Coordinates of C-alpha atoms and ligand atoms in Angstrom, one line a residue:
M1 CA -20.4 -13.2 25.8
F2 CA -18.6 -16.2 24.6
T3 CA -20.0 -18.7 22.1
I4 CA -19.5 -22.4 22.3
K5 CA -20.5 -24.3 19.1
G6 CA -22.4 -21.3 17.9
K7 CA -24.4 -20.8 21.2
T8 CA -23.6 -17.9 23.5
C9 CA -22.9 -18.9 27.0
D10 CA -22.9 -17.0 30.3
W11 CA -19.2 -16.5 30.5
E12 CA -17.0 -13.7 29.2
L13 CA -13.3 -13.7 28.4
V14 CA -10.5 -11.5 29.8
I15 CA -7.4 -11.6 27.8
G16 CA -3.9 -10.0 28.4
L17 CA -1.2 -10.1 25.9
E18 CA 2.6 -9.8 26.4
T19 CA 4.0 -9.1 23.0
H20 CA 7.7 -9.3 22.2
I21 CA 9.0 -7.5 19.2
E22 CA 12.6 -7.9 18.0
V23 CA 13.9 -4.3 17.6
L24 CA 15.7 -3.2 14.4
S25 CA 19.2 -1.8 15.0
N26 CA 22.7 -2.4 13.6
S27 CA 24.1 -3.7 16.8
K28 CA 22.8 -5.4 19.9
L29 CA 21.3 -3.8 23.0
F30 CA 24.5 -3.9 25.1
S31 CA 27.3 -4.9 22.6
G32 CA 28.7 -3.9 19.2
A33 CA 27.9 -7.3 17.6
S34 CA 25.6 -7.2 14.6
A35 CA 21.9 -7.6 15.5
D36 CA 21.0 -8.9 12.0
Y37 CA 20.8 -12.6 12.8
N38 CA 18.8 -13.7 9.8
P39 CA 18.8 -17.4 8.9
T40 CA 21.5 -17.0 6.2
V41 CA 24.1 -15.9 8.8
S42 CA 26.3 -18.8 10.0
P43 CA 25.8 -19.7 13.6
N44 CA 27.9 -18.1 16.2
T45 CA 29.5 -15.5 13.9
Q46 CA 27.9 -12.4 15.4
V47 CA 28.7 -12.8 19.0
S48 CA 30.8 -10.5 21.2
M49 CA 32.5 -11.3 24.5
V50 CA 29.7 -9.3 26.3
D51 CA 27.0 -11.5 24.7
V52 CA 28.5 -14.7 26.0
A53 CA 29.3 -13.2 29.4
M54 CA 33.0 -13.6 29.5
P55 CA 34.3 -12.6 32.9
G56 CA 35.0 -8.9 33.3
M57 CA 33.0 -7.9 30.1
L58 CA 30.8 -4.9 30.7
P59 CA 27.5 -4.0 28.8
V60 CA 27.3 -0.6 27.1
L61 CA 23.8 0.7 26.3
N62 CA 23.1 1.2 22.6
E63 CA 21.5 4.7 22.3
Y64 CA 19.7 3.9 19.1
C65 CA 17.9 1.0 20.8
V66 CA 16.6 3.5 23.4
E67 CA 15.4 5.8 20.6
Q68 CA 13.5 2.8 19.0
A69 CA 11.8 2.2 22.4
I70 CA 10.8 5.9 22.7
K71 CA 9.6 6.0 19.1
F72 CA 7.4 3.0 19.7
G73 CA 6.1 4.5 23.0
L74 CA 5.1 7.7 21.2
G75 CA 3.4 5.5 18.5
I76 CA 1.2 3.9 21.2
N77 CA 0.4 7.3 22.8
A78 CA 2.4 6.3 25.9
E79 CA 4.0 8.2 28.7
I80 CA 7.8 8.1 28.3
S81 CA 9.6 7.7 31.7
R82 CA 12.3 10.3 32.2
H83 CA 14.0 7.9 34.5
S84 CA 14.1 4.1 34.5
R85 CA 16.4 1.3 35.3
F86 CA 17.8 -2.0 34.1
A87 CA 17.5 -5.1 36.2
R88 CA 18.7 -8.6 36.2
K89 CA 16.1 -11.3 35.8
Q90 CA 17.7 -14.5 37.0
Y91 CA 17.0 -17.8 35.5
F92 CA 18.9 -20.8 34.3
Y93 CA 18.7 -22.0 30.7
P94 CA 21.4 -23.2 28.2
D95 CA 20.5 -20.3 25.9
L96 CA 21.4 -17.7 28.6
P97 CA 25.1 -17.6 29.3
Q98 CA 24.9 -14.7 31.8
G99 CA 22.5 -16.7 34.0
Y100 CA 20.2 -13.7 34.0
Q101 CA 18.5 -11.6 31.4
I102 CA 19.0 -7.8 31.5
S103 CA 15.4 -6.4 31.5
Q104 CA 13.7 -3.6 33.3
P105 CA 12.3 -4.1 36.8
A106 CA 8.8 -5.7 37.0
D107 CA 7.7 -3.3 39.8
E108 CA 9.1 0.0 38.5
A109 CA 8.1 2.2 35.6
P110 CA 10.0 1.0 32.5
V111 CA 11.0 3.4 29.6
V112 CA 7.5 3.2 28.1
G113 CA 4.6 3.6 30.5
R114 CA 0.8 3.6 30.2
G115 CA -0.4 3.9 26.6
W116 CA -3.1 2.7 24.2
V117 CA -4.0 1.6 20.7
E118 CA -7.3 1.7 19.0
I119 CA -8.8 -1.4 17.4
M120 CA -12.3 -2.2 16.1
G121 CA -14.2 -3.9 18.9
D122 CA -16.4 -7.0 18.3
D123 CA -19.4 -4.7 18.3
G124 CA -18.0 -2.9 15.3
N125 CA -17.2 0.3 17.2
P126 CA -13.7 1.7 17.9
K127 CA -12.2 0.3 21.1
K128 CA -9.2 1.5 23.0
I129 CA -6.9 -1.3 24.3
F130 CA -4.9 0.0 27.2
I131 CA -1.2 -0.8 27.5
E132 CA 0.4 -1.0 30.9
R133 CA 4.0 -0.8 29.8
A134 CA 6.7 -1.6 27.2
H135 CA 10.1 -2.5 28.5
M136 CA 13.5 -3.1 26.9
E137 CA 15.2 -6.5 27.4
Q138 CA 17.7 -8.9 25.8
D139 CA 16.8 -11.8 23.6
A140 CA 18.3 -15.2 24.4
A141 CA 20.2 -17.5 22.1
K142 CA 18.6 -20.2 20.0
N143 CA 18.8 -23.9 21.0
K144 CA 19.1 -26.3 18.1
H145 CA 17.8 -29.8 18.8
D146 CA 17.5 -31.0 15.2
M147 CA 21.1 -31.0 14.0
H148 CA 22.3 -34.3 15.5
P149 CA 20.6 -37.4 16.8
T150 CA 22.1 -37.2 20.3
K151 CA 23.5 -33.7 20.7
S152 CA 21.9 -30.2 21.0
F153 CA 23.6 -27.0 19.8
V154 CA 23.3 -23.4 20.7
D155 CA 23.5 -20.5 18.3
F156 CA 24.4 -17.2 20.1
N157 CA 23.8 -14.8 17.2
R158 CA 20.5 -13.8 18.7
T159 CA 21.8 -13.4 22.2
G160 CA 21.5 -9.8 23.4
V161 CA 19.5 -8.5 20.4
M162 CA 17.0 -6.0 21.8
L163 CA 13.4 -7.0 22.5
L164 CA 10.6 -4.7 23.4
E165 CA 8.0 -6.4 25.5
I166 CA 4.6 -4.7 25.3
V167 CA 2.1 -5.6 28.0
T168 CA -1.7 -4.9 27.9
F169 CA -3.3 -3.4 31.0
L170 CA -6.1 -4.7 33.2
D171 CA -7.6 -2.0 35.4
T172 CA -8.1 -4.2 38.5
K173 CA -9.2 -1.1 40.5
N174 CA -12.0 -0.3 38.0
P175 CA -13.1 -3.6 36.7
E176 CA -16.0 -2.0 34.8
N177 CA -13.4 -0.3 32.6
N178 CA -13.3 -2.8 29.8
S179 CA -10.5 -1.4 27.7
Y180 CA -8.9 -4.8 27.4
I181 CA -9.2 -7.6 24.9
T182 CA -12.3 -9.8 25.3
S183 CA -12.2 -12.2 22.3
P184 CA -9.9 -14.1 20.0
D185 CA -10.7 -11.7 17.2
E186 CA -9.9 -8.7 19.2
A187 CA -6.6 -10.3 20.2
E188 CA -5.8 -10.6 16.5
R189 CA -6.8 -7.0 15.7
Y190 CA -4.7 -5.8 18.6
L191 CA -1.6 -7.7 17.4
R192 CA -2.1 -6.4 13.9
A193 CA -2.3 -2.9 15.3
I194 CA 0.9 -3.4 17.2
R195 CA 2.6 -4.9 14.1
E196 CA 1.4 -2.0 11.9
I197 CA 2.8 0.6 14.3
A198 CA 6.1 -1.2 14.7
R199 CA 6.6 -1.5 11.0
A200 CA 5.5 2.0 10.1
L201 CA 8.0 3.4 12.5
G202 CA 10.8 1.0 11.4
V203 CA 11.0 -0.3 15.0
S204 CA 10.7 -4.0 14.1
R205 CA 9.8 -6.2 11.2
A206 CA 7.3 -7.7 13.6
N207 CA 6.9 -10.8 11.6
M208 CA 5.5 -13.8 13.4
E209 CA 6.7 -16.4 10.9
E210 CA 10.3 -15.4 11.3
G211 CA 9.9 -15.0 15.1
S212 CA 10.5 -11.3 15.2
M213 CA 7.1 -11.0 16.9
R214 CA 5.8 -13.4 19.6
A215 CA 3.2 -13.3 22.2
D216 CA 2.4 -14.7 25.6
V217 CA -1.4 -15.2 26.0
N218 CA -3.1 -14.7 29.4
V219 CA -6.7 -15.9 29.6
S220 CA -9.3 -16.0 32.3
V221 CA -13.0 -16.3 32.2
R222 CA -15.8 -14.9 34.5
P223 CA -19.6 -15.0 34.6
V224 CA -21.2 -12.3 32.6
G225 CA -21.9 -9.4 34.9
S226 CA -19.3 -10.3 37.4
T227 CA -16.7 -7.6 38.2
E228 CA -13.9 -9.6 39.6
F229 CA -11.0 -10.9 37.5
R230 CA -10.5 -14.6 38.1
T231 CA -7.3 -16.7 37.9
R232 CA -5.7 -16.7 34.5
T233 CA -3.4 -19.1 32.8
E234 CA -0.5 -18.1 30.4
T235 CA 0.4 -19.8 27.2
K236 CA 3.9 -18.6 26.2
N237 CA 5.7 -17.9 22.9
M238 CA 2.9 -18.1 20.4
V239 CA 4.0 -17.3 16.8
S240 CA 0.9 -17.2 14.7
F241 CA -2.5 -15.3 14.7
K242 CA -4.3 -18.6 14.0
F243 CA -2.7 -20.5 16.9
I244 CA -3.2 -17.6 19.3
K245 CA -6.9 -17.6 18.5
T246 CA -7.2 -21.4 18.8
A247 CA -5.3 -21.4 22.1
I248 CA -7.6 -18.6 23.5
E249 CA -10.7 -20.5 22.5
Y250 CA -9.5 -23.8 23.8
E251 CA -8.2 -22.4 27.1
A252 CA -11.5 -20.5 27.7
R253 CA -13.6 -23.6 27.1
R254 CA -11.3 -25.6 29.4
Q255 CA -11.7 -23.1 32.2
I256 CA -15.4 -22.8 31.7
E257 CA -15.8 -26.5 32.0
I258 CA -13.7 -26.6 35.2
Y259 CA -15.9 -23.9 36.8
E260 CA -19.1 -25.5 35.6
N261 CA -18.0 -28.8 37.2
G262 CA -17.4 -27.0 40.5
G263 CA -13.6 -26.9 40.2
T264 CA -11.1 -24.1 40.4
V265 CA -8.6 -22.9 37.8
T266 CA -5.0 -22.8 38.9
Q267 CA -2.5 -20.2 37.7
D268 CA -0.5 -22.3 35.4
T269 CA 1.8 -21.8 32.5
M270 CA 0.3 -23.8 29.6
R271 CA 1.9 -25.4 26.6
F272 CA 0.0 -25.2 23.2
H273 CA 0.0 -28.2 20.9
Q274 CA 0.0 -27.1 17.3
D275 CA -1.2 -30.4 15.9
D276 CA -4.5 -30.6 17.7
G277 CA -5.0 -27.1 18.9
T278 CA -5.1 -28.0 22.6
T279 CA -3.3 -26.8 25.7
S280 CA -1.9 -28.6 28.7
V281 CA -0.3 -27.6 31.9
E282 CA 3.5 -27.2 31.6
R283 CA 4.4 -25.9 35.0
S284 CA 2.8 -23.9 37.8
K285 CA 3.3 -20.2 37.2
E286 CA 6.4 -18.5 38.6
D287 CA 6.2 -15.2 40.5
A288 CA 8.2 -12.1 39.9
L289 CA 9.8 -13.0 43.2
D290 CA 11.2 -16.2 41.8
Y291 CA 13.4 -14.2 39.4
R292 CA 15.0 -12.2 42.2
Y293 CA 15.1 -9.1 40.1
F294 CA 17.7 -6.5 41.2
P295 CA 19.1 -3.4 39.6
D296 CA 22.0 -4.3 37.3
P297 CA 25.1 -2.8 39.0
D298 CA 26.9 -2.6 35.6
L299 CA 24.5 -0.2 34.1
L300 CA 23.6 3.4 34.9
P301 CA 19.9 4.4 35.3
L302 CA 18.4 5.4 32.0
E303 CA 17.8 9.2 31.9
I304 CA 15.8 10.7 29.0
S305 CA 15.4 14.4 28.4
D306 CA 12.4 16.3 27.1
E307 CA 14.5 17.5 24.2
Q308 CA 15.4 13.9 23.2
I309 CA 11.7 13.0 23.2
E310 CA 10.7 16.0 21.2
R311 CA 13.5 15.4 18.7
I312 CA 12.3 11.9 18.1
R313 CA 8.7 12.9 17.9
S314 CA 9.6 15.4 15.2
T315 CA 11.1 12.7 13.0
M316 CA 8.1 10.4 13.2
P317 CA 6.0 9.7 10.1
E318 CA 2.3 9.8 10.1
L319 CA 1.0 6.5 11.4
P320 CA -1.2 4.3 9.2
S321 CA -4.3 4.8 11.4
A322 CA -4.0 8.6 11.0
T323 CA -3.4 8.2 7.2
R324 CA -6.6 6.1 7.0
A325 CA -8.5 8.8 8.9
R326 CA -7.2 11.4 6.5
Y327 CA -8.2 9.3 3.4
T328 CA -11.8 8.7 4.6
H329 CA -12.3 12.2 6.0
D330 CA -10.5 14.5 3.6
F331 CA -10.8 12.4 0.4
G332 CA -14.1 10.6 1.0
L333 CA -12.6 7.1 0.4
S334 CA -14.3 4.0 1.8
E335 CA -12.9 2.3 4.9
Y336 CA -12.0 -0.6 2.6
D337 CA -10.1 1.6 0.1
A338 CA -8.3 3.4 2.9
A339 CA -7.2 0.1 4.4
R340 CA -5.9 -1.2 1.0
L341 CA -3.9 2.0 0.4
T342 CA -2.2 1.9 3.8
E343 CA -1.2 -1.8 3.8
T344 CA 2.4 -0.5 3.6
T345 CA 3.9 2.9 4.0
D346 CA 5.3 2.7 0.5
I347 CA 1.9 2.3 -1.0
S348 CA 0.4 5.2 0.9
K349 CA 3.4 7.4 0.0
W350 CA 2.9 6.5 -3.7
Y351 CA -0.8 7.3 -3.4
D352 CA -0.1 10.7 -1.7
T353 CA 2.5 11.5 -4.3
A354 CA -0.1 10.9 -7.1
V355 CA -2.9 12.8 -5.4
A356 CA -0.6 15.6 -4.4
G357 CA -3.2 17.2 -2.2
N358 CA -5.7 17.4 -5.1
A359 CA -8.9 16.0 -3.6
S360 CA -10.6 16.0 -7.0
R361 CA -8.4 13.1 -8.2
A362 CA -8.3 11.3 -4.9
K363 CA -11.0 8.8 -5.7
G364 CA -9.9 8.2 -9.3
V365 CA -6.3 7.5 -8.3
A366 CA -7.5 5.1 -5.5
N367 CA -9.7 3.2 -8.0
W368 CA -6.9 2.9 -10.5
M369 CA -4.4 1.8 -7.9
I370 CA -6.7 -0.8 -6.4
S371 CA -8.2 -2.3 -9.5
E372 CA -5.2 -1.9 -11.9
L373 CA -1.9 -1.5 -10.1
F374 CA -2.7 -4.1 -7.4
A375 CA -3.7 -6.5 -10.2
H376 CA -0.1 -6.4 -11.5
P377 CA 1.9 -7.0 -8.4
E378 CA 4.7 -8.6 -10.3
N379 CA 5.4 -5.3 -12.0
W380 CA 4.7 -3.1 -9.2
D381 CA 7.6 -1.6 -7.3
V382 CA 6.6 0.9 -4.7
K383 CA 9.9 1.0 -2.9
N384 CA 10.8 4.1 -4.7
E385 CA 8.3 7.0 -4.8
K386 CA 9.1 7.6 -8.5
S387 CA 8.4 4.1 -9.6
G388 CA 5.1 2.4 -10.1
I389 CA 4.5 -0.3 -12.5
V390 CA 7.9 -1.4 -13.7
N391 CA 8.8 -3.5 -16.6
E392 CA 11.8 -3.6 -18.8
M393 CA 10.5 -0.8 -21.0
R394 CA 9.1 1.9 -18.7
I395 CA 7.8 2.8 -15.4
I396 CA 4.3 4.1 -14.7
T397 CA 4.9 6.9 -12.2
P398 CA 2.5 8.5 -9.7
S399 CA 2.4 11.6 -12.0
D400 CA 1.4 9.4 -15.0
L401 CA -1.5 8.0 -13.1
A402 CA -2.5 11.4 -11.8
E403 CA -2.5 12.8 -15.4
L404 CA -4.6 9.9 -16.6
V405 CA -7.2 10.5 -13.9
D406 CA -7.2 14.3 -14.6
M407 CA -7.8 13.7 -18.3
L408 CA -10.8 11.6 -17.4
G409 CA -12.1 14.2 -15.0
E410 CA -11.7 16.9 -17.7
N411 CA -13.6 14.7 -20.2
T412 CA -10.7 14.9 -22.7
I413 CA -10.7 11.1 -22.9
N414 CA -13.4 8.5 -22.0
G415 CA -12.9 5.5 -19.8
K416 CA -12.3 3.1 -22.7
Q417 CA -9.5 5.4 -24.0
A418 CA -8.0 5.7 -20.5
K419 CA -7.8 2.0 -20.3
E420 CA -6.1 1.8 -23.7
I421 CA -3.5 4.4 -22.7
F422 CA -2.9 2.5 -19.5
I423 CA -2.3 -0.7 -21.4
K424 CA -0.1 1.1 -23.9
M425 CA 2.0 2.4 -20.9
L426 CA 2.2 -1.2 -19.5
D427 CA 3.4 -2.4 -22.9
G428 CA 6.2 0.1 -22.8
E429 CA 4.8 3.0 -24.8
S430 CA 6.9 6.1 -23.9
G431 CA 5.5 9.5 -23.1
T432 CA 3.0 10.9 -20.7
P433 CA -0.7 9.9 -21.0
R434 CA -1.4 13.3 -22.8
E435 CA 1.4 12.6 -25.3
I436 CA 0.2 9.1 -25.9
A437 CA -3.4 10.3 -26.4
D438 CA -2.1 12.9 -29.0
K439 CA 0.1 10.4 -30.7
F440 CA -2.8 7.9 -31.2
G441 CA -5.4 10.6 -31.9
M442 CA -7.4 9.6 -28.8
K443 CA -9.6 12.5 -28.0
Q444 CA -13.0 12.2 -26.7
M445 CA -15.5 13.6 -29.2
T446 CA -17.0 16.5 -27.4
D447 CA -18.6 18.2 -30.5
T448 CA -22.3 17.5 -29.8
G449 CA -23.2 18.5 -33.3
A450 CA -21.0 15.8 -34.8
I451 CA -22.3 13.2 -32.3
E452 CA -25.8 14.1 -33.1
A453 CA -25.2 13.6 -36.8
I454 CA -24.0 10.1 -36.2
V455 CA -26.9 9.4 -33.8
D456 CA -29.4 10.5 -36.4
E457 CA -27.7 8.3 -39.0
V458 CA -27.8 5.2 -36.8
I459 CA -31.5 5.8 -36.1
A460 CA -32.3 6.2 -39.8
K461 CA -30.4 3.0 -40.7
N462 CA -32.3 0.8 -38.2
P463 CA -36.0 1.4 -38.6
A464 CA -37.0 -2.1 -37.4
Q465 CA -35.1 -1.7 -34.1
V466 CA -36.5 1.7 -33.6
E467 CA -40.0 0.2 -34.0
Q468 CA -39.2 -2.5 -31.4
Y469 CA -37.7 0.0 -29.0
K470 CA -40.7 2.2 -29.2
S471 CA -43.0 -0.7 -28.5
G472 CA -41.2 -1.4 -25.2
K473 CA -38.0 -3.3 -25.9
V474 CA -35.9 -0.6 -24.1
G475 CA -33.0 -3.1 -23.7
L476 CA -32.2 -2.2 -27.4
L477 CA -30.7 1.1 -26.2
G478 CA -27.4 -0.7 -25.8
F479 CA -27.6 -1.7 -29.5
F480 CA -27.9 1.9 -30.6
V481 CA -25.2 3.1 -28.2
G482 CA -22.9 0.4 -29.5
N483 CA -23.4 1.4 -33.1
V484 CA -22.8 5.1 -32.4
M485 CA -19.6 4.3 -30.4
K486 CA -18.4 2.1 -33.3
A487 CA -19.1 4.8 -35.8
T488 CA -17.1 7.3 -33.7
G489 CA -14.2 4.9 -33.3
G490 CA -15.0 4.7 -29.5
T491 CA -14.2 8.4 -29.0
A492 CA -17.7 9.7 -28.2
N493 CA -18.6 10.4 -24.6
P494 CA -20.9 7.5 -23.7
A495 CA -22.9 9.5 -21.3
V496 CA -23.7 12.1 -24.0
V497 CA -24.6 9.4 -26.5
N498 CA -26.9 7.6 -24.0
E499 CA -28.8 10.8 -23.2
M500 CA -29.1 11.9 -26.8
L501 CA -30.5 8.5 -27.9
R502 CA -32.9 8.3 -25.1
N503 CA -34.3 11.7 -26.0
K504 CA -34.6 11.0 -29.7
L505 CA -36.1 7.6 -29.3
A506 CA -38.7 8.7 -26.8
Ligands
ADP1 P1 3.4 -11.7 34.6 O1 4.4 -10.8 34.0 O2 3.7 -12.3 35.9 O3 2.9 -12.7 33.6 P2 1.5 -9.5 34.7 O4 0.7 -9.1 35.9 O5 2.5 -8.6 34.2 O6 2.0 -10.9 34.9 O7 0.4 -9.7 33.5 C1 0.7 -10.2 32.3 C2 -0.5 -10.0 31.4 O8 -1.6 -10.8 31.9 C3 -1.0 -8.6 31.4 O9 -1.3 -8.3 30.0 C4 -2.2 -8.6 32.2 O10 -3.2 -7.7 31.8 C5 -2.7 -10.0 32.0 N1 -3.6 -10.5 33.1 C6 -3.3 -10.3 34.5 N2 -4.4 -10.8 35.2 C7 -5.2 -11.4 34.3 C8 -6.5 -12.1 34.4 N3 -7.0 -12.3 35.6 N4 -7.1 -12.5 33.3 C9 -6.5 -12.2 32.1 N5 -5.4 -11.6 31.9 C10 -4.7 -11.2 33.0
MG2 MG1 4.1 -13.2 31.8

C-alpha cells in the first residue's frame, strides 16, 4: 500500500535496483594500471594502453578481481557459476574508447548467480530480497565539463576499474512471491545491507558520495491485489539514499496519476532533477538487443573451481548481520546496542576482544563502549585492536575496559569509582584499572559492620529528618544516602546503604 500525502491509496510499488559498486583492487580488471583513482591523483596518469584501446592491445583478466566477485557472491548467499563468459556491450560515448564495455552477457549466468540479502521489511519483520545476479564489468572514464568555458575533457584514470553490478530479482513466474523491494524505505535498507556486506568483505568502499556505489532505480506500480507486473521506468546513476527515495516516490506518483487518468506508462529511461526532486523522460528504453552483446574473442571463458570457492570462503570474516545475531542471542544485547557495535568491523572486533567470550561482561562492556567510548570519538582509534581511547599520554585498551567491568561485577568498586578510574585513564594515569584503584585507595566498602556504624551515626545526628521521613516524606531517603556516602568518601556500596537505611527507618 502506497501513501500519498499521508493517505494510503489502492496502488502498490514494485522496485528493482541495479547497484554498481567499484571493486577494491590494486590494478584494473583487465590491465596493470592502478585502480586507485581517488580525486588527488592527477588526471590521465593511471592509464595503460589497454584502457584506451590502442590497436593490438589485449586485455588480461585480473585474478584478484574475480576473487572479489566470488567473495561478494558468497556474502549474499549466491550460487557461484563454475563457468561464465565476458561479452562486449556496444555503445558510443566519449568516455568509452573501446566503443564497447566488457561486461558479462545479459542472457547467460554471470559469475554470481541467484542470491539474497535479508532486510527489515516495512511491517517490521525480516524480509528476504532476492538477487538475480551480480556481474563483473569495466567502469568508463570521467567526462569533465566544468574545466573550460567551451571545451570538455576526459580523465581516463577510472577507465577499466572493475565494477560489480548487483541486480535484484523479480519472480515474474510467481508474482505472489514478494521477495522484492516495495517501498522507498526498503530500497534504502537494501542498499545499506549491500554496502555493509561490501565493506565488511573489503570488496568495495561502497560510498555513494564518492561515487563508488551508484544505483539504477526501476519502478512500476500496480493496483493492490493485482498479480501482474506493469511497465517500469528506470532512473539511472543515483548517488544518494535521499535522492533515491525521492525519485521512487515521485515516479510512483507520476505513474499512478497516468493510470488514474486512463493513460499508459511507457518504458522510459528517466532523468532525476536534484533541485526539485522530480523526474522527466530522458529517452525511451534501450533493449539488450540494441547493445549487440557478443562474447569477447580476446578473453577466455571464466572457469572457477570448487577448491577456489572453498579457499575464498575459508578466509571470509563473520558478516555484520551474523555478528548482530550473536550479540543479541548469545550476549542478550538489545537490537540497538548490537547495531551500534557493528557499525564497522573495527568496532565489533574491539568489542569482541574486550568481552573475550566472557558473557558475564558482555552487557557492561557494551554499555561503557556506547555511552563513554563513543562519546569521545576524537580520541578513539579502533583501527588497531590494541588501541581504544588514544591521547598523547595513554591508550585505553579492550583489556582495560574488561577489567573495569569485571571489578564492577565483583563489587570491588562501585559505579562512581569506576567512572573516576575511567576519567583518570582518559587523563593519562598509567596502570591497569586495578592498579589505579589500589594507588588511589578506591575500594568499595564491603564491611557491612562498618557501613552500619556510619548509618547509625547519620540517623542519630538528624532526628528532625528522621521524624519527617517517618511521617511520610520518604523522598528524604536520598538525603540519608547522600550523607552516608559522604561519610564513607563515596566508597560504600550504594545498594547496601539504601537497603540498610530503609530497614532502619521503617
Ligand atoms: P535492464 O537490464 O534492461 O534494465 P532487467 O530485466 O535486467 O532490465 O531488470 C533490471 C531491474 O529492473 C531488475 O532489478 C528487475 O527486477 C527490475 N524490474 C524488471 N521489471 C520490473 C517491473 N515491472 N517493475 C519494477 N522493476 C522491474
Ligand atoms: Mg538497467
